[in-house]
Amino acid sequence: MVYMKNCEDLAFPQEIKKTKQREEIFRILSEETEPVSAVDIYNRLAQTCGNSNFAISTVYRALGIFEEKGYVSKSTLMGGDMAYYEWNYGTHKHYAICLKCHKLIALKKCPFEHMKIETENDNFMITGHKLELYGYCKECRIEDEDI
Amino acid sequence: MVYMKNCEDLAFPQEIKKTKQREEIFRILSEETEPVSAVDIYNRLAQTCGNSNFAISTVYRALGIFEEKGYVSKSTLMGGDMAYYEWNYGTHKHYAICLKCHKLIALKKCPFEHMKIETENDNFMITGHKLELYGYCKECRIEDEDI
DNA sequence: GTCTGTGCAAAACTTTTGCACGGCA
DNA sequence: TGCCGTGCAAAAGTTTTGCACAGAC
């Protein structure tokens, strides 16, 4: 995990070789406040750089490197079949996902920060976790009073 | 969510039409104590019933129905690209996943049972959640002292 | 007959891989 | 030269879909 003092410190990681493509992918990830899929990134590249010389495999490969070095975290939202990627700003984030409109709402803080969790035999060393909440956002509850 | 008093109550759900294929899929799910993939189920069907007349699409369709009615929960473990399915015994389960040997270890209880979680605008109605823990199990820590 | 579930094959979709080329030290 | 990243196409793997048929009511 890479820790930074604040968002202004955000820069392309030194340990990863810079290329035009990786810089663009980094820019998109760093501008984004929500997890994005590889295809999202690819489409956004097509918009900004013309539908020119970017390959989807380049996106996957760059994301793979970023993830391997701990700069990006990968997750599968809503048990879906596509992976979403998000730049790691030191502290991780969790989301609540509206079951109706699929909007993501960030949690104020990680509920596990100071929590002790017991596994079956109490002999598991926990190093990380993933959490997703499901439910209904304010707007969807107002629209549909059954909820 | 379907609540049952205990495991002996476990029976094929009345609201779903019984077929030979669905009963077999149900049996495999109910015998299994860990999440299984559609392909796992398919292979186990091939073993028990001969490699005869079962189609993988039948497995997916049955799982889809079970999930839709709330009897089965689907998840993607370890950010992988395959979905795993598990029969819902009323109370849900969480797992700790060993990053080395990939073994699953069940949590003693859900850490969210009585927890209040705040979202950004405090206007989200939480109805469910998914949690995965990562780390190292006892055996893998002993084998590899670096951990 | 009607309805629903199924097997089979094909398609769709996400992700990975092989390979040749291009840029750069 | 050697190395690494890339584009392109093809492949792999998971999941879905179309269609005709079989079985139940």
Short mmCIF file of C-alpha atoms (C1' of nucleotides) in Angstrom, two decimals:
data_model
loop_
_atom_site.label_atom_id
_atom_site.label_comp_id
_atom_site.label_asym_id
_atom_site.label_seq_id
_atom_site.Cartn_x
_atom_site.Cartn_y
_atom_site.Cartn_z
CA MET A 1 0.00 0.00 0.00
CA VAL A 2 1.31 3.43 -0.93
CA TYR A 3 0.61 6.23 1.46
CA MET A 4 0.51 9.87 0.50
CA LYS A 5 0.05 12.94 2.62
CA ASN A 6 -2.66 14.41 0.44
CA CYS A 7 -4.00 14.38 -3.05
CA GLU A 8 -1.59 17.04 -4.27
CA ASP A 9 1.18 14.51 -3.89
CA LEU A 10 -0.48 12.43 -6.57
CA ALA A 11 1.96 11.82 -9.36
CA PHE A 12 2.87 9.04 -11.71
CA PRO A 13 4.72 6.45 -9.62
CA GLN A 14 8.46 6.62 -10.09
CA GLU A 15 8.98 2.87 -9.95
CA ILE A 16 6.87 2.35 -13.06
CA LYS A 17 8.26 3.20 -16.43
CA LYS A 18 6.45 6.13 -17.99
CA THR A 19 4.93 5.83 -21.41
CA LYS A 20 2.37 7.98 -23.20
CA GLN A 21 -0.25 5.27 -22.81
CA ARG A 22 0.38 4.65 -19.13
CA GLU A 23 0.35 8.36 -18.39
CA GLU A 24 -3.04 8.71 -20.04
CA ILE A 25 -4.43 5.75 -18.13
CA PHE A 26 -3.00 7.17 -14.93
CA ARG A 27 -4.59 10.54 -15.67
CA ILE A 28 -8.01 9.01 -16.18
CA LEU A 29 -7.74 6.96 -12.99
CA SER A 30 -6.53 9.93 -10.95
CA GLU A 31 -9.29 12.23 -12.23
CA GLU A 32 -11.94 9.65 -11.51
CA THR A 33 -13.60 9.50 -8.11
CA GLU A 34 -15.31 6.19 -8.69
CA PRO A 35 -14.15 2.77 -9.81
CA VAL A 36 -13.98 2.41 -13.60
CA SER A 37 -13.79 -0.61 -15.83
CA ALA A 38 -11.06 -1.29 -18.37
CA VAL A 39 -13.58 -0.64 -21.13
CA ASP A 40 -14.54 2.69 -19.53
CA ILE A 41 -10.91 3.71 -19.66
CA TYR A 42 -10.56 2.51 -23.21
CA ASN A 43 -13.59 4.49 -24.33
CA ARG A 44 -12.40 7.60 -22.58
CA LEU A 45 -9.06 7.23 -24.32
CA ALA A 46 -10.85 7.01 -27.62
CA GLN A 47 -12.63 10.29 -26.82
CA THR A 48 -9.61 12.29 -25.73
CA CYS A 49 -6.98 10.86 -28.04
CA GLY A 50 -9.16 10.15 -31.02
CA ASN A 51 -10.04 6.55 -31.66
CA SER A 52 -6.44 6.08 -32.59
CA ASN A 53 -3.63 3.90 -31.48
CA PHE A 54 -4.72 2.54 -28.14
CA ALA A 55 -5.36 -1.12 -27.64
CA ILE A 56 -7.60 -2.58 -24.97
CA SER A 57 -4.81 -5.00 -24.11
CA THR A 58 -2.58 -2.07 -23.28
CA VAL A 59 -5.18 -0.89 -20.80
CA TYR A 60 -5.35 -4.29 -19.14
CA ARG A 61 -1.58 -4.59 -19.05
CA ALA A 62 -1.12 -1.14 -17.53
CA LEU A 63 -3.82 -1.82 -14.94
CA GLY A 64 -2.11 -5.10 -14.15
CA ILE A 65 1.18 -3.33 -13.46
CA PHE A 66 -0.46 -0.60 -11.38
CA GLU A 67 -2.31 -3.21 -9.37
CA GLU A 68 0.72 -5.42 -8.88
CA LYS A 69 2.66 -2.49 -7.46
CA GLY A 70 -0.22 -1.58 -5.19
CA TYR A 71 -1.27 1.68 -6.84
CA VAL A 72 -4.59 0.42 -8.08
CA SER A 73 -7.17 -1.81 -6.49
CA LYS A 74 -9.39 -4.09 -8.50
CA SER A 75 -12.85 -5.18 -7.48
CA THR A 76 -16.00 -6.70 -8.84
CA LEU A 77 -19.02 -4.67 -7.88
CA MET A 78 -22.44 -6.23 -7.39
CA GLY A 79 -21.26 -9.73 -8.20
CA GLY A 80 -21.04 -8.58 -11.78
CA ASP A 81 -18.79 -10.05 -14.39
CA MET A 82 -16.60 -7.06 -15.05
CA ALA A 83 -13.72 -5.76 -12.96
CA TYR A 84 -13.52 -2.17 -11.77
CA TYR A 85 -10.33 -0.34 -10.99
CA GLU A 86 -9.62 2.54 -8.67
CA TRP A 87 -6.50 4.51 -7.81
CA ASN A 88 -5.33 3.94 -4.24
CA TYR A 89 -4.94 7.18 -2.32
CA GLY A 90 -3.38 5.50 0.69
CA THR A 91 -6.61 4.81 2.49
CA HIS A 92 -9.08 2.53 0.83
CA LYS A 93 -12.73 3.29 0.24
CA HIS A 94 -15.95 1.36 0.52
CA TYR A 95 -19.19 1.95 -1.31
CA ALA A 96 -22.87 1.50 -0.79
CA ILE A 97 -24.55 0.47 -4.01
CA CYS A 98 -28.15 1.33 -4.76
CA LEU A 99 -29.97 -1.78 -5.93
CA LYS A 100 -32.29 0.31 -8.07
CA CYS A 101 -30.26 3.03 -9.78
CA HIS A 102 -26.83 1.42 -9.22
CA LYS A 103 -25.40 4.66 -7.93
CA LEU A 104 -22.31 4.35 -5.72
CA ILE A 105 -22.16 6.22 -2.43
CA ALA A 106 -18.91 6.28 -0.51
CA LEU A 107 -18.78 5.39 3.17
CA LYS A 108 -17.59 8.12 5.50
CA LYS A 109 -15.01 5.84 6.96
CA CYS A 110 -14.02 2.21 6.94
CA PRO A 111 -16.07 0.37 9.57
CA PHE A 112 -13.18 -2.01 10.20
CA GLU A 113 -10.64 0.53 11.27
CA HIS A 114 -10.53 -0.58 14.87
CA MET A 115 -12.43 -3.79 14.77
CA LYS A 116 -11.37 -7.21 15.86
CA ILE A 117 -12.73 -9.97 13.68
CA GLU A 118 -12.68 -13.59 14.63
CA THR A 119 -12.32 -16.43 12.17
CA GLU A 120 -13.31 -20.02 12.85
CA ASN A 121 -10.05 -21.09 14.44
CA ASP A 122 -8.77 -17.62 15.34
CA ASN A 123 -5.57 -18.28 13.55
CA PHE A 124 -5.93 -16.18 10.49
CA MET A 125 -3.81 -13.07 10.03
CA ILE A 126 -5.97 -10.46 8.37
CA THR A 127 -4.13 -8.11 6.03
CA GLY A 128 -6.93 -6.62 4.00
CA HIS A 129 -10.62 -6.71 3.24
CA LYS A 130 -13.29 -5.84 0.77
CA LEU A 131 -16.71 -4.61 1.69
CA GLU A 132 -19.77 -3.69 -0.30
CA LEU A 133 -23.07 -2.49 1.04
CA TYR A 134 -26.35 -2.86 -0.77
CA GLY A 135 -29.59 -1.03 -0.35
CA TYR A 136 -31.53 1.94 -1.63
CA CYS A 137 -30.49 5.55 -1.96
CA LYS A 138 -32.66 8.47 -0.90
CA GLU A 139 -33.91 9.25 -4.41
CA CYS A 140 -34.95 5.71 -5.19
CA ARG A 141 -36.83 5.40 -1.91
CA ILE A 142 -38.82 8.56 -2.65
CA GLU A 143 -39.66 7.46 -6.19
CA ASP A 144 -40.81 4.04 -5.13
CA GLU A 145 -42.64 4.07 -1.83
CA ASP A 146 -42.73 0.30 -1.59
CA ILE A 147 -39.07 0.32 -0.62
CA MET B 1 -34.02 -13.78 2.31
CA VAL B 2 -35.42 -17.10 3.41
CA TYR B 3 -35.14 -17.98 7.05
CA MET B 4 -35.12 -21.51 8.35
CA LYS B 5 -35.02 -22.78 11.87
CA ASN B 6 -32.20 -25.21 11.25
CA CYS B 7 -30.51 -27.17 8.58
CA GLU B 8 -32.92 -30.07 8.81
CA ASP B 9 -35.56 -27.81 7.39
CA LEU B 10 -33.57 -27.60 4.21
CA ALA B 11 -35.68 -28.72 1.31
CA PHE B 12 -36.20 -27.82 -2.27
CA PRO B 13 -38.08 -24.51 -2.28
CA GLN B 14 -41.77 -24.91 -2.94
CA GLU B 15 -42.08 -21.80 -5.05
CA ILE B 16 -39.66 -23.17 -7.64
CA LYS B 17 -40.77 -25.85 -10.02
CA LYS B 18 -39.00 -29.10 -9.37
CA THR B 19 -37.13 -30.85 -12.14
CA LYS B 20 -34.55 -33.61 -12.06
CA GLN B 21 -31.82 -31.17 -13.04
CA ARG B 22 -32.78 -28.53 -10.50
CA GLU B 23 -33.01 -31.11 -7.75
CA GLU B 24 -29.51 -32.34 -8.52
CA ILE B 25 -28.15 -28.80 -8.53
CA PHE B 26 -29.95 -28.12 -5.29
CA ARG B 27 -28.50 -31.27 -3.75
CA ILE B 28 -24.95 -30.30 -4.67
CA LEU B 29 -25.43 -26.79 -3.31
CA SER B 30 -26.98 -28.03 -0.08
CA GLU B 31 -24.27 -30.61 0.53
CA GLU B 32 -21.52 -28.09 -0.10
CA THR B 33 -20.19 -25.99 2.75
CA GLU B 34 -18.24 -23.60 0.57
CA PRO B 35 -19.11 -21.48 -2.45
CA VAL B 36 -18.90 -23.40 -5.73
CA SER B 37 -18.70 -22.25 -9.30
CA ALA B 38 -21.14 -23.19 -12.05
CA VAL B 39 -18.41 -25.29 -13.62
CA ASP B 40 -17.81 -27.08 -10.31
CA ILE B 41 -21.46 -28.00 -10.22
CA TYR B 42 -21.41 -29.09 -13.83
CA ASN B 43 -18.40 -31.34 -13.25
CA ARG B 44 -19.93 -32.87 -10.18
CA LEU B 45 -23.08 -33.58 -12.17
CA ALA B 46 -20.97 -35.33 -14.77
CA GLN B 47 -19.48 -37.51 -12.04
CA THR B 48 -22.70 -38.51 -10.32
CA CYS B 49 -25.00 -38.71 -13.29
CA GLY B 50 -22.52 -39.88 -15.86
CA ASN B 51 -21.34 -37.34 -18.39
CA SER B 52 -24.80 -37.49 -19.80
CA ASN B 53 -27.55 -35.11 -20.48
CA PHE B 54 -26.73 -32.06 -18.45
CA ALA B 55 -25.92 -28.77 -20.08
CA ILE B 56 -23.88 -26.01 -18.50
CA SER B 57 -26.58 -23.55 -19.53
CA THR B 58 -29.05 -25.48 -17.42
CA VAL B 59 -26.77 -24.97 -14.44
CA TYR B 60 -26.56 -21.25 -15.06
CA ARG B 61 -30.30 -20.96 -15.57
CA ALA B 62 -31.08 -22.88 -12.41
CA LEU B 63 -28.61 -20.81 -10.42
CA GLY B 64 -30.18 -17.68 -11.87
CA ILE B 65 -33.60 -18.73 -10.65
CA PHE B 66 -32.36 -19.74 -7.21
CA GLU B 67 -30.55 -16.44 -6.88
CA GLU B 68 -33.47 -14.38 -8.10
CA LYS B 69 -35.73 -15.94 -5.49
CA GLY B 70 -33.13 -15.36 -2.79
CA TYR B 71 -32.13 -18.96 -2.13
CA VAL B 72 -28.64 -18.64 -3.48
CA SER B 73 -26.11 -15.89 -3.20
CA LYS B 74 -23.57 -15.18 -5.88
CA SER B 75 -20.18 -13.67 -5.30
CA THR B 76 -16.84 -13.19 -6.94
CA LEU B 77 -14.09 -14.23 -4.61
CA MET B 78 -10.67 -12.63 -4.70
CA GLY B 79 -11.57 -10.29 -7.52
CA GLY B 80 -11.43 -13.30 -9.78
CA ASP B 81 -13.32 -13.68 -13.01
CA MET B 82 -15.59 -16.51 -12.07
CA ALA B 83 -18.74 -16.38 -9.96
CA TYR B 84 -19.26 -18.60 -6.94
CA TYR B 85 -22.61 -19.68 -5.62
CA GLU B 86 -23.71 -20.69 -2.16
CA TRP B 87 -27.00 -21.80 -0.69
CA ASN B 88 -28.50 -19.29 1.75
CA TYR B 89 -29.29 -20.84 5.10
CA GLY B 90 -31.03 -17.77 6.40
CA THR B 91 -28.00 -16.18 7.92
CA HIS B 92 -25.25 -15.30 5.52
CA LYS B 93 -21.59 -16.20 5.89
CA HIS B 94 -18.35 -14.39 5.36
CA TYR B 95 -14.95 -15.83 4.59
CA ALA B 96 -11.34 -15.05 5.16
CA ILE B 97 -9.30 -16.02 2.14
CA CYS B 98 -5.66 -17.03 2.44
CA LEU B 99 -3.59 -15.12 -0.10
CA LYS B 100 -1.16 -18.00 -0.36
CA CYS B 101 -3.09 -21.25 -0.40
CA HIS B 102 -6.49 -19.72 -1.27
CA LYS B 103 -8.18 -21.67 1.47
CA LEU B 104 -11.46 -20.24 2.74
CA ILE B 105 -12.06 -19.88 6.46
CA ALA B 106 -15.51 -18.92 7.69
CA LEU B 107 -15.98 -16.08 10.14
CA LYS B 108 -17.51 -17.01 13.47
CA LYS B 109 -20.14 -14.35 13.04
CA CYS B 110 -20.98 -11.45 10.85
CA PRO B 111 -19.16 -8.36 12.15
CA PHE B 112 -22.00 -6.14 10.98
CA GLU B 113 -24.75 -7.71 12.98
CA HIS B 114 -25.27 -4.75 15.24
CA MET B 115 -23.24 -2.10 13.57
CA LYS B 116 -24.31 1.27 12.35
CA ILE B 117 -22.59 2.33 9.16
CA GLU B 118 -22.65 5.86 7.86
CA THR B 119 -22.63 6.73 4.19
CA GLU B 120 -21.62 10.09 2.80
CA ASN B 121 -25.00 11.73 3.10
CA ASP B 122 -26.51 9.38 5.67
CA ASN B 123 -29.46 8.76 3.47
CA PHE B 124 -28.82 5.29 2.27
CA MET B 125 -30.97 2.42 3.47
CA ILE B 126 -28.71 -0.59 3.87
CA THR B 127 -30.36 -3.93 3.14
CA GLY B 128 -27.38 -6.20 2.66
CA HIS B 129 -23.64 -6.43 2.38
CA LYS B 130 -20.74 -8.48 1.16
CA LEU B 131 -17.48 -8.82 2.98
CA GLU B 132 -14.27 -10.62 2.21
CA LEU B 133 -11.19 -10.72 4.36
CA TYR B 134 -7.71 -11.37 3.04
CA GLY B 135 -4.62 -12.52 4.82
CA TYR B 136 -2.68 -15.62 5.71
CA CYS B 137 -3.83 -18.78 7.41
CA LYS B 138 -1.92 -20.47 10.20
CA GLU B 139 -0.32 -23.11 7.96
CA CYS B 140 0.96 -20.63 5.39
CA ARG B 141 2.48 -18.43 8.07
CA ILE B 142 4.40 -21.37 9.53
CA GLU B 143 5.68 -22.51 6.14
CA ASP B 144 6.83 -19.07 5.14
CA GLU B 145 8.28 -17.11 8.02
CA ASP B 146 8.50 -13.90 6.05
CA ILE B 147 4.79 -13.45 6.45
"C1'" DG C 1 -52.79 -27.40 -26.75
"C1'" DT C 2 -50.07 -24.53 -23.90
"C1'" DC C 3 -46.41 -23.66 -20.99
"C1'" DT C 4 -42.04 -24.32 -19.16
"C1'" DG C 5 -37.47 -26.37 -18.86
"C1'" DT C 6 -33.76 -28.45 -21.35
"C1'" DG C 7 -29.80 -29.71 -24.58
"C1'" DC C 8 -27.11 -28.15 -27.99
"C1'" DA C 9 -24.68 -24.87 -30.46
"C1'" DA C 10 -23.53 -20.43 -31.25
"C1'" DA C 11 -22.82 -15.93 -29.62
"C1'" DA C 12 -21.44 -12.35 -26.46
"C1'" DC C 13 -18.41 -10.46 -23.47
"C1'" DT C 14 -14.32 -9.81 -20.61
"C1'" DT C 15 -9.64 -10.75 -20.23
"C1'" DT C 16 -5.24 -12.88 -21.71
"C1'" DT C 17 -1.69 -14.21 -24.88
"C1'" DG C 18 1.40 -14.64 -29.07
"C1'" DC C 19 3.86 -12.22 -32.19
"C1'" DA C 20 6.05 -8.84 -34.81
"C1'" DC C 21 7.33 -4.16 -34.74
"C1'" DG C 22 8.93 0.28 -32.96
"C1'" DG C 23 11.32 3.19 -29.72
"C1'" DC C 24 15.01 3.89 -26.80
"C1'" DA C 25 19.35 3.04 -24.11
"C1'" DT D 1 22.29 -5.10 -29.99
"C1'" DG D 2 19.05 -5.97 -26.38
"C1'" DC D 3 15.11 -4.72 -23.84
"C1'" DC D 4 10.61 -3.37 -23.04
"C1'" DG D 5 6.00 -1.66 -24.25
"C1'" DT D 6 2.59 -1.68 -27.77
"C1'" DG D 7 -0.99 -2.79 -31.46
"C1'" DC D 8 -3.30 -6.19 -33.54
"C1'" DA D 9 -5.45 -10.41 -33.86
"C1'" DA D 10 -6.53 -14.55 -32.03
"C1'" DA D 11 -7.51 -17.34 -28.13
"C1'" DA D 12 -9.34 -18.52 -23.71
"C1'" DG D 13 -12.71 -18.61 -20.30
"C1'" DT D 14 -17.18 -17.52 -18.39
"C1'" DT D 15 -21.87 -16.61 -19.13
"C1'" DT D 16 -25.94 -15.82 -22.11
"C1'" DT D 17 -29.07 -16.63 -25.86
"C1'" DG D 18 -31.76 -18.75 -29.83
"C1'" DC D 19 -34.08 -22.56 -31.20
"C1'" DA D 20 -36.25 -26.83 -31.56
"C1'" DC D 21 -37.82 -30.47 -28.87
"C1'" DA D 22 -39.54 -33.07 -24.78
"C1'" DG D 23 -42.35 -33.43 -20.75
"C1'" DA D 24 -45.96 -31.98 -17.52
"C1'" DC D 25 -50.49 -30.25 -16.74
#
